mmCIF file of C-alpha atoms in Angstrom:
data_model
loop_
_atom_site.group_PDB
_atom_site.id
_atom_site.type_symbol
_atom_site.label_atom_id
_atom_site.label_comp_id
_atom_site.label_asym_id
_atom_site.label_seq_id
_atom_site.Cartn_x
_atom_site.Cartn_y
_atom_site.Cartn_z
ATOM 1 C CA MET T 28 -33.076 -25.334 26.214
ATOM 2 C CA THR T 29 -31.593 -25.180 22.721
ATOM 3 C CA VAL T 30 -30.603 -21.754 21.441
ATOM 4 C CA VAL T 31 -30.887 -21.317 17.696
ATOM 5 C CA ALA T 32 -28.552 -18.703 16.267
ATOM 6 C CA SER T 33 -30.410 -16.159 14.198
ATOM 7 C CA ARG T 34 -29.225 -15.593 10.667
ATOM 8 C CA LYS T 35 -29.345 -12.142 9.181
ATOM 9 C CA VAL T 36 -31.957 -12.062 6.441
ATOM 10 C CA PRO T 37 -31.098 -9.834 3.442
ATOM 11 C CA THR T 38 -33.399 -6.832 3.232
ATOM 12 C CA ARG T 39 -34.876 -5.398 0.077
ATOM 13 C CA SER T 40 -32.405 -2.509 0.274
ATOM 14 C CA SER T 41 -29.411 -4.836 0.567
ATOM 15 C CA ARG T 42 -30.609 -6.832 -2.451
ATOM 16 C CA ARG T 43 -30.860 -3.629 -4.447
ATOM 17 C CA ILE T 44 -27.348 -2.649 -3.440
ATOM 18 C CA VAL T 45 -26.015 -6.044 -4.539
ATOM 19 C CA LEU T 46 -27.851 -5.734 -7.861
ATOM 20 C CA ALA T 47 -26.538 -2.198 -8.395
ATOM 21 C CA ALA T 48 -22.971 -3.252 -7.605
ATOM 22 C CA SER T 49 -23.309 -6.247 -9.926
ATOM 23 C CA ALA T 50 -24.602 -4.006 -12.705
ATOM 24 C CA LEU T 51 -21.641 -1.665 -12.267
ATOM 25 C CA VAL T 52 -19.196 -4.581 -12.421
ATOM 26 C CA VAL T 53 -20.841 -5.993 -15.555
ATOM 27 C CA ALA T 54 -20.831 -2.579 -17.246
ATOM 28 C CA ALA T 55 -17.182 -1.990 -16.378
ATOM 29 C CA MET T 56 -16.143 -5.419 -17.638
ATOM 30 C CA ILE T 57 -17.992 -4.839 -20.915
ATOM 31 C CA VAL T 58 -16.020 -1.636 -21.387
ATOM 32 C CA ARG T 59 -12.725 -3.350 -20.564
ATOM 33 C CA ILE T 60 -13.444 -6.315 -22.823
ATOM 34 C CA TRP T 61 -14.209 -3.847 -25.616
ATOM 35 C CA VAL T 62 -10.844 -2.154 -24.972
ATOM 36 C CA LEU T 63 -9.069 -5.531 -25.103
ATOM 37 C CA ASN T 64 -10.839 -6.338 -28.342
ATOM 38 C CA GLN T 65 -9.120 -3.321 -29.928
ATOM 39 C CA GLY T 66 -5.634 -4.421 -28.849
ATOM 40 C CA PHE T 67 -2.994 -7.012 -29.554
ATOM 41 C CA PHE T 68 0.380 -8.164 -28.252
ATOM 42 C CA TYR T 69 2.988 -5.457 -27.789
ATOM 43 C CA TRP T 70 6.731 -5.292 -27.038
ATOM 44 C CA ASP T 71 7.347 -7.226 -23.799
ATOM 45 C CA ASP T 72 4.506 -9.616 -24.645
ATOM 46 C CA PHE T 73 6.617 -11.143 -27.405
ATOM 47 C CA ILE T 74 9.587 -11.465 -25.048
ATOM 48 C CA LEU T 75 7.446 -13.360 -22.525
ATOM 49 C CA MET T 76 6.065 -15.713 -25.149
ATOM 50 C CA GLY T 77 9.474 -16.206 -26.771
ATOM 51 C CA ARG T 78 11.086 -17.233 -23.505
ATOM 52 C CA ALA T 79 8.098 -19.421 -22.615
ATOM 53 C CA ALA T 80 8.446 -21.249 -25.928
ATOM 54 C CA THR T 81 12.188 -21.902 -25.512
ATOM 55 C CA HIS T 82 12.485 -22.751 -21.785
ATOM 56 C CA PRO T 83 10.928 -25.410 -19.555
ATOM 57 C CA LEU T 84 8.561 -24.058 -16.909
ATOM 58 C CA TRP T 85 10.573 -24.966 -13.811
ATOM 59 C CA SER T 86 14.010 -23.891 -15.078
ATOM 60 C CA THR T 87 15.795 -21.181 -13.115
ATOM 61 C CA GLU T 88 16.811 -19.549 -16.401
ATOM 62 C CA PHE T 89 13.127 -18.969 -17.069
ATOM 63 C CA LEU T 90 11.589 -18.235 -13.668
ATOM 64 C CA LEU T 91 14.505 -16.187 -12.290
ATOM 65 C CA TYR T 92 15.208 -14.278 -15.495
ATOM 66 C CA ASP T 93 16.173 -10.646 -14.884
ATOM 67 C CA HIS T 94 13.818 -8.806 -17.237
ATOM 68 C CA ASP T 95 14.771 -5.104 -17.136
ATOM 69 C CA ASP T 96 15.422 -5.356 -13.377
ATOM 70 C CA HIS T 97 12.023 -6.989 -12.822
ATOM 71 C CA PHE T 98 11.726 -10.076 -10.624
ATOM 72 C CA MET T 99 8.425 -11.695 -11.647
ATOM 73 C CA PRO T 100 8.450 -15.507 -11.715
ATOM 74 C CA MET T 101 4.645 -15.785 -11.410
ATOM 75 C CA THR T 102 4.236 -13.553 -14.458
ATOM 76 C CA PHE T 103 6.473 -15.968 -16.368
ATOM 77 C CA VAL T 104 4.367 -18.898 -15.120
ATOM 78 C CA VAL T 105 1.146 -17.352 -16.469
ATOM 79 C CA ALA T 106 2.892 -16.453 -19.735
ATOM 80 C CA TRP T 107 4.156 -20.050 -20.069
ATOM 81 C CA VAL T 108 0.687 -21.529 -19.496
ATOM 82 C CA VAL T 109 -0.941 -19.165 -22.010
ATOM 83 C CA THR T 110 1.806 -19.800 -24.575
ATOM 84 C CA MET T 111 1.502 -23.558 -24.222
ATOM 85 C CA LEU T 112 -2.299 -23.400 -24.530
ATOM 86 C CA ALA T 113 -2.466 -21.062 -27.519
ATOM 87 C CA PRO T 114 0.730 -19.305 -28.673
ATOM 88 C CA PHE T 115 0.171 -15.828 -30.110
ATOM 89 C CA ASN T 116 -3.560 -16.127 -29.476
ATOM 90 C CA TRP T 117 -4.739 -12.732 -28.231
ATOM 91 C CA PHE T 118 -8.119 -14.106 -27.122
ATOM 92 C CA VAL T 119 -6.544 -16.473 -24.591
ATOM 93 C CA ALA T 120 -4.096 -13.843 -23.330
ATOM 94 C CA ALA T 121 -6.905 -11.301 -22.992
ATOM 95 C CA ALA T 122 -8.977 -13.873 -21.095
ATOM 96 C CA SER T 123 -6.206 -14.133 -18.491
ATOM 97 C CA LEU T 124 -6.418 -10.352 -17.993
ATOM 98 C CA VAL T 125 -10.202 -10.515 -17.609
ATOM 99 C CA LEU T 126 -9.907 -13.227 -14.943
ATOM 100 C CA LEU T 127 -7.276 -11.242 -13.051
ATOM 101 C CA GLN T 128 -9.418 -8.106 -13.287
ATOM 102 C CA LEU T 129 -12.431 -9.949 -11.888
ATOM 103 C CA ALA T 130 -10.286 -11.166 -8.980
ATOM 104 C CA ALA T 131 -9.127 -7.594 -8.321
ATOM 105 C CA VAL T 132 -12.732 -6.344 -8.418
ATOM 106 C CA ALA T 133 -13.745 -9.039 -5.916
ATOM 107 C CA ALA T 134 -10.936 -7.958 -3.578
ATOM 108 C CA VAL T 135 -11.968 -4.302 -3.847
ATOM 109 C CA LEU T 136 -15.599 -5.214 -3.126
ATOM 110 C CA ARG T 137 -14.459 -7.157 -0.067
ATOM 111 C CA LEU T 138 -12.464 -4.167 1.175
ATOM 112 C CA LEU T 139 -15.374 -1.774 0.646
ATOM 113 C CA TYR T 140 -17.729 -4.169 2.443
ATOM 114 C CA VAL T 141 -15.327 -4.347 5.392
ATOM 115 C CA LEU T 142 -15.065 -0.553 5.484
ATOM 116 C CA LEU T 143 -18.698 0.382 4.885
ATOM 117 C CA GLY T 144 -20.901 -2.655 5.183
ATOM 118 C CA LEU T 145 -23.676 -3.271 2.666
ATOM 119 C CA ARG T 146 -24.866 0.300 2.155
ATOM 120 C CA TRP T 147 -25.366 2.629 -0.782
ATOM 121 C CA ALA T 148 -22.181 4.580 0.009
ATOM 122 C CA LEU T 149 -20.223 1.516 -1.146
ATOM 123 C CA LEU T 150 -21.151 2.267 -4.758
ATOM 124 C CA VAL T 151 -19.285 5.596 -4.840
ATOM 125 C CA PRO T 152 -15.682 4.321 -4.443
ATOM 126 C CA LEU T 153 -16.612 1.162 -6.377
ATOM 127 C CA THR T 154 -17.662 3.271 -9.369
ATOM 128 C CA PHE T 155 -14.469 5.308 -9.111
ATOM 129 C CA TYR T 156 -12.366 2.124 -9.171
ATOM 130 C CA LEU T 157 -14.279 0.406 -11.969
ATOM 131 C CA PHE T 158 -14.463 3.331 -14.388
ATOM 132 C CA SER T 159 -11.274 5.245 -13.661
ATOM 133 C CA PRO T 160 -9.222 5.433 -16.884
ATOM 134 C CA LEU T 161 -5.962 5.427 -14.913
ATOM 135 C CA SER T 162 -5.758 1.625 -14.895
ATOM 136 C CA LEU T 163 -6.804 1.056 -18.519
ATOM 137 C CA PRO T 164 -3.341 1.403 -20.163
ATOM 138 C CA ALA T 165 -1.861 -1.352 -18.000
ATOM 139 C CA PHE T 166 -4.965 -3.501 -18.399
ATOM 140 C CA SER T 167 -4.835 -3.341 -22.212
ATOM 141 C CA TRP T 168 -1.151 -4.367 -22.324
ATOM 142 C CA TRP T 169 -0.768 -8.063 -21.476
ATOM 143 C CA ALA T 170 2.677 -7.939 -19.823
ATOM 144 C CA ALA T 171 1.797 -4.817 -17.826
ATOM 145 C CA GLY T 172 -1.567 -6.246 -16.781
ATOM 146 C CA LEU T 173 0.092 -9.402 -15.436
ATOM 147 C CA ASN T 174 2.087 -7.077 -13.165
ATOM 148 C CA ALA T 175 -0.537 -4.496 -12.221
ATOM 149 C CA LEU T 176 -3.662 -6.588 -11.590
ATOM 150 C CA PRO T 177 -2.147 -8.877 -8.907
ATOM 151 C CA LEU T 178 -0.838 -5.708 -7.245
ATOM 152 C CA GLN T 179 -4.357 -4.230 -7.217
ATOM 153 C CA PHE T 180 -5.720 -7.465 -5.767
ATOM 154 C CA ALA T 181 -3.089 -7.518 -3.017
ATOM 155 C CA LEU T 182 -3.593 -3.853 -2.086
ATOM 156 C CA ALA T 183 -7.307 -4.417 -1.478
ATOM 157 C CA TRP T 184 -7.081 -7.908 0.039
ATOM 158 C CA VAL T 185 -4.297 -7.201 2.526
ATOM 159 C CA SER T 186 -5.912 -3.908 3.566
ATOM 160 C CA ALA T 187 -9.171 -5.743 4.313
ATOM 161 C CA ASP T 188 -7.269 -8.469 6.182
ATOM 162 C CA ALA T 189 -5.534 -5.832 8.299
ATOM 163 C CA ILE T 190 -8.835 -4.293 9.359
ATOM 164 C CA ARG T 191 -10.396 -7.701 10.048
ATOM 165 C CA PHE T 192 -7.414 -8.768 12.148
ATOM 166 C CA ILE T 193 -7.573 -5.586 14.209
ATOM 167 C CA GLN T 194 -11.319 -6.150 14.689
ATOM 168 C CA THR T 195 -11.256 -9.852 15.532
ATOM 169 C CA GLY T 196 -7.680 -10.839 16.447
ATOM 170 C CA ARG T 197 -8.019 -13.996 14.328
ATOM 171 C CA TYR T 198 -4.631 -15.113 13.042
ATOM 172 C CA ARG T 199 -6.068 -16.588 9.868
ATOM 173 C CA TYR T 200 -6.018 -13.044 8.510
ATOM 174 C CA VAL T 201 -2.286 -12.851 9.188
ATOM 175 C CA GLY T 202 -1.698 -16.020 7.177
ATOM 176 C CA SER T 203 -4.027 -14.861 4.405
ATOM 177 C CA SER T 204 -2.359 -11.472 4.060
ATOM 178 C CA ALA T 205 1.155 -12.947 4.113
ATOM 179 C CA LEU T 206 0.266 -15.491 1.415
ATOM 180 C CA VAL T 207 -1.346 -12.894 -0.857
ATOM 181 C CA PHE T 208 1.614 -10.556 -0.311
ATOM 182 C CA VAL T 209 4.088 -13.281 -1.309
ATOM 183 C CA VAL T 210 2.168 -14.080 -4.498
ATOM 184 C CA ALA T 211 1.879 -10.373 -5.403
ATOM 185 C CA LEU T 212 5.630 -9.893 -4.935
ATOM 186 C CA LEU T 213 6.273 -12.830 -7.268
ATOM 187 C CA PHE T 214 4.183 -11.062 -9.911
ATOM 188 C CA PHE T 215 5.633 -7.549 -9.487
ATOM 189 C CA GLU T 216 8.352 -6.161 -7.231
ATOM 190 C CA LYS T 217 6.468 -2.904 -6.663
ATOM 191 C CA SER T 218 4.038 -4.910 -4.557
ATOM 192 C CA ALA T 219 6.485 -3.998 -1.793
ATOM 193 C CA VAL T 220 4.184 -1.006 -1.200
ATOM 194 C CA VAL T 221 1.327 -3.274 -0.049
ATOM 195 C CA PRO T 222 2.167 -3.263 3.713
ATOM 196 C CA VAL T 223 2.456 0.532 3.692
ATOM 197 C CA VAL T 224 -0.917 0.952 1.973
ATOM 198 C CA ALA T 225 -2.523 -1.604 4.303
ATOM 199 C CA PHE T 226 -1.222 0.206 7.393
ATOM 200 C CA VAL T 227 -2.405 3.603 6.118
ATOM 201 C CA THR T 228 -5.822 2.175 5.220
ATOM 202 C CA ALA T 229 -6.202 0.567 8.650
ATOM 203 C CA THR T 230 -5.141 3.818 10.304
ATOM 204 C CA LEU T 231 -7.679 5.881 8.343
ATOM 205 C CA TRP T 232 -10.369 3.318 9.171
ATOM 206 C CA TRP T 233 -9.505 3.607 12.859
ATOM 207 C CA VAL T 234 -9.686 7.413 12.682
ATOM 208 C CA CYS T 235 -13.135 7.189 11.071
ATOM 209 C CA THR T 236 -14.541 4.688 13.566
ATOM 210 C CA HIS T 237 -12.773 5.486 16.869
ATOM 211 C CA ASN T 238 -11.908 8.621 18.762
ATOM 212 C CA THR T 239 -8.476 7.479 19.959
ATOM 213 C CA SER T 240 -4.847 7.672 18.865
ATOM 214 C CA ALA T 241 -4.782 5.887 15.518
ATOM 215 C CA VAL T 242 -1.198 5.058 14.548
ATOM 216 C CA LEU T 243 -0.065 3.580 17.865
ATOM 217 C CA GLU T 244 -3.336 1.697 18.376
ATOM 218 C CA VAL T 245 -3.285 0.189 14.880
ATOM 219 C CA ALA T 246 0.371 -0.757 15.310
ATOM 220 C CA ARG T 247 -0.334 -2.386 18.683
ATOM 221 C CA ARG T 248 -3.480 -4.265 17.734
ATOM 222 C CA GLY T 249 -2.131 -5.467 14.396
ATOM 223 C CA TRP T 250 1.489 -6.074 15.417
ATOM 224 C CA ALA T 251 1.454 -9.755 14.359
ATOM 225 C CA MET T 252 0.380 -8.866 10.846
ATOM 226 C CA TRP T 253 2.899 -6.035 10.495
ATOM 227 C CA VAL T 254 5.711 -8.305 11.715
ATOM 228 C CA ALA T 255 4.683 -11.036 9.242
ATOM 229 C CA LEU T 256 4.591 -8.591 6.332
ATOM 230 C CA VAL T 257 7.982 -7.120 7.279
ATOM 231 C CA VAL T 258 9.518 -10.615 7.476
ATOM 232 C CA VAL T 259 8.129 -11.434 4.025
ATOM 233 C CA THR T 260 9.496 -8.142 2.675
ATOM 234 C CA LEU T 261 12.996 -8.796 4.037
ATOM 235 C CA ALA T 262 13.023 -12.357 2.685
ATOM 236 C CA TRP T 263 11.874 -11.135 -0.699
ATOM 237 C CA LEU T 264 14.456 -8.322 -0.686
ATOM 238 C CA LEU T 265 17.238 -10.837 -0.103
ATOM 239 C CA THR T 266 15.978 -12.959 -3.007
ATOM 240 C CA TYR T 267 15.591 -9.915 -5.219
ATOM 241 C CA SER T 268 19.117 -8.732 -4.471
ATOM 242 C CA LEU T 269 20.510 -12.148 -5.413
ATOM 243 C CA VAL T 270 18.538 -12.488 -8.640
ATOM 244 C CA VAL T 271 18.272 -9.065 -10.238
ATOM 245 C CA SER T 272 21.370 -7.576 -11.821
ATOM 246 C CA GLY T 273 20.839 -3.950 -10.981
ATOM 247 C CA SER T 274 22.010 -1.287 -8.582
ATOM 248 C CA ILE T 275 20.637 -3.135 -5.571
ATOM 249 C CA SER T 276 22.237 -6.451 -6.448
ATOM 250 C CA GLY T 277 25.528 -4.864 -7.367
ATOM 251 C CA SER T 278 26.237 -3.731 -3.837
ATOM 252 C CA GLY T 279 23.928 -6.061 -1.896
ATOM 253 C CA MET T 280 21.915 -4.483 0.890
ATOM 254 C CA ALA T 281 23.853 -1.207 0.834
ATOM 255 C CA ASN T 282 21.449 0.348 -1.651
ATOM 256 C CA PHE T 283 18.300 -0.712 0.166
ATOM 257 C CA GLY T 284 17.465 2.906 0.989
ATOM 258 C CA ASP T 285 17.864 3.950 -2.621
ATOM 259 C CA PHE T 286 15.661 1.046 -3.729
ATOM 260 C CA LEU T 287 12.869 2.096 -1.357
ATOM 261 C CA SER T 288 13.230 5.703 -2.498
ATOM 262 C CA ARG T 289 12.873 4.717 -6.142
ATOM 263 C CA THR T 290 9.974 2.335 -5.508
ATOM 264 C CA LEU T 291 7.913 4.237 -2.937
ATOM 265 C CA PHE T 292 8.698 7.888 -3.665
ATOM 266 C CA ARG T 293 9.895 8.355 -7.233
ATOM 267 C CA GLY T 294 8.126 5.344 -8.713
ATOM 268 C CA SER T 295 4.764 5.801 -6.990
ATOM 269 C CA PHE T 296 4.182 9.219 -5.416
ATOM 270 C CA LEU T 297 6.004 11.454 -7.903
ATOM 271 C CA HIS T 298 4.760 9.452 -10.871
ATOM 272 C CA SER T 299 1.177 9.887 -9.703
ATOM 273 C CA LEU T 300 1.740 13.647 -9.665
ATOM 274 C CA GLY T 301 3.037 13.680 -13.209
ATOM 275 C CA VAL T 302 6.725 14.042 -12.257
ATOM 276 C CA ARG T 303 9.085 12.151 -14.532
ATOM 277 C CA GLY T 304 12.709 11.180 -14.208
ATOM 278 C CA SER T 305 15.373 12.547 -16.519
ATOM 279 C CA GLY T 306 18.268 10.708 -18.054
ATOM 280 C CA SER T 307 20.730 12.498 -15.798
ATOM 281 C CA GLY T 308 19.024 11.220 -12.670
ATOM 282 C CA GLY T 309 17.055 14.404 -11.976
ATOM 283 C CA ILE T 310 13.319 14.969 -12.232
ATOM 284 C CA HIS T 311 11.131 17.354 -14.172
ATOM 285 C CA LEU T 312 7.428 18.232 -14.138
ATOM 286 C CA HIS T 313 5.094 16.760 -16.671
ATOM 287 C CA ARG T 314 2.705 19.142 -18.441
ATOM 288 C CA GLY T 315 -0.243 17.252 -16.947
ATOM 289 C CA LEU T 316 0.771 18.123 -13.356
ATOM 290 C CA THR T 317 -2.089 20.581 -12.886
ATOM 291 C CA ARG T 318 -4.602 18.041 -14.202
ATOM 292 C CA ARG T 319 -3.148 15.367 -11.894
ATOM 293 C CA CYS T 320 -3.531 17.683 -8.904
ATOM 294 C CA TRP T 321 -7.229 18.042 -9.702
ATOM 295 C CA GLU T 322 -7.462 14.248 -9.995
ATOM 296 C CA LEU T 323 -5.855 13.890 -6.570
ATOM 297 C CA LEU T 324 -8.238 16.513 -5.159
ATOM 298 C CA VAL T 325 -11.284 14.636 -6.450
ATOM 299 C CA GLY T 326 -9.786 11.335 -5.270
ATOM 300 C CA ALA T 327 -9.138 12.696 -1.778
ATOM 301 C CA ARG T 328 -12.747 13.820 -1.459
ATOM 302 C CA LEU T 329 -14.041 10.468 -2.690
ATOM 303 C CA LEU T 330 -11.909 8.726 -0.078
ATOM 304 C CA LEU T 331 -13.391 10.961 2.599
ATOM 305 C CA LEU T 332 -16.980 10.224 1.545
ATOM 306 C CA PRO T 333 -17.154 6.828 3.334
ATOM 307 C CA CYS T 334 -15.893 8.447 6.541
ATOM 308 C CA TRP T 335 -18.465 11.222 6.199
ATOM 309 C CA TRP T 336 -21.206 8.644 5.679
ATOM 310 C CA ARG T 337 -20.210 6.654 8.766
ATOM 311 C CA LEU T 338 -19.899 9.685 10.998
ATOM 312 C CA SER T 339 -22.809 11.710 9.650
ATOM 313 C CA THR T 340 -24.878 10.929 12.749
ATOM 314 C CA SER T 341 -22.105 11.396 15.288
ATOM 315 C CA GLY T 342 -20.497 14.338 16.981
ATOM 316 C CA MET T 343 -17.341 13.843 14.925
ATOM 317 C CA ARG T 344 -18.854 15.422 11.803
ATOM 318 C CA ARG T 345 -17.365 18.786 12.729
ATOM 319 C CA SER T 346 -13.834 17.407 13.060
ATOM 320 C CA LEU T 347 -14.154 15.538 9.772
ATOM 321 C CA SER T 348 -15.321 18.746 8.082
ATOM 322 C CA VAL T 349 -11.871 20.145 8.849
ATOM 323 C CA SER T 350 -10.275 17.321 6.898
ATOM 324 C CA TRP T 351 -12.756 17.851 4.053
ATOM 325 C CA ARG T 352 -11.874 21.558 3.844
ATOM 326 C CA CYS T 353 -8.160 20.703 3.919
ATOM 327 C CA THR T 354 -8.497 19.044 0.514
ATOM 328 C CA SER T 355 -9.485 22.443 -0.906
ATOM 329 C CA CYS T 356 -6.431 24.240 0.459
#
């Protein structure tokens, strides 16, 4: 007897969700294209185009150029292609940002689908990502967008791969995450935070879907992926230390701890709170700190909404309510 595998037929509700998500994406891209239409090249953009016009693509002087302690050969590749196609043409440069933004949106949609499935709750974090003004400054600046958008793509893609690998054990997700991580690092060195974000995301997903110890279980089930990402990070760190003329390259691996502190803590966490560095090496509070705290409060509750939705019919709602109230403390 021949067994025919049944294929899941999209329901009317799922079609409506897809249409609603598509409408949100289209609306957000219209807004971002309008923002790009008001802009033009700025500062580092001219440096990228100038070097692209005076160096061959595959020269080490071009790809391995130390630009303000940034190691970003893939950014130089995109800048070279755009410059060769249409030098000083803002339309072409802006088009590259739109394509990268669409790729990042696709990766975020994939992550939300992995976390929530095709349900209406998916639209809440999607709306927050699409219409948050926090990413607009980088998006409207060509050089900054070439750094930030691949990072956004990698954060979402690798996080989804981590969850899929833990679910299925298929090693294709290990290869996929490692490849995306490598490419993101070649666009922007702060992509070094991707494995940390992926591990935290997988841990929170495990907490929301299982009633067992999260950190150890996620580490055990996803060990192959974590090892691959650590190997990529160490290989990239060695390359970075050889190429970039900064504090880390001056003393080799001795300043690795300081590099991680600047990238993960000062560069990401404190900056998100509105804390800025001073010229003397200290830090001071930005006047917008109170506003940023409210942003983090709202963001924390939005992140908890998918968990609440998943567990709304289970006995874990009470325990999750504790976490919800903690964001008000």
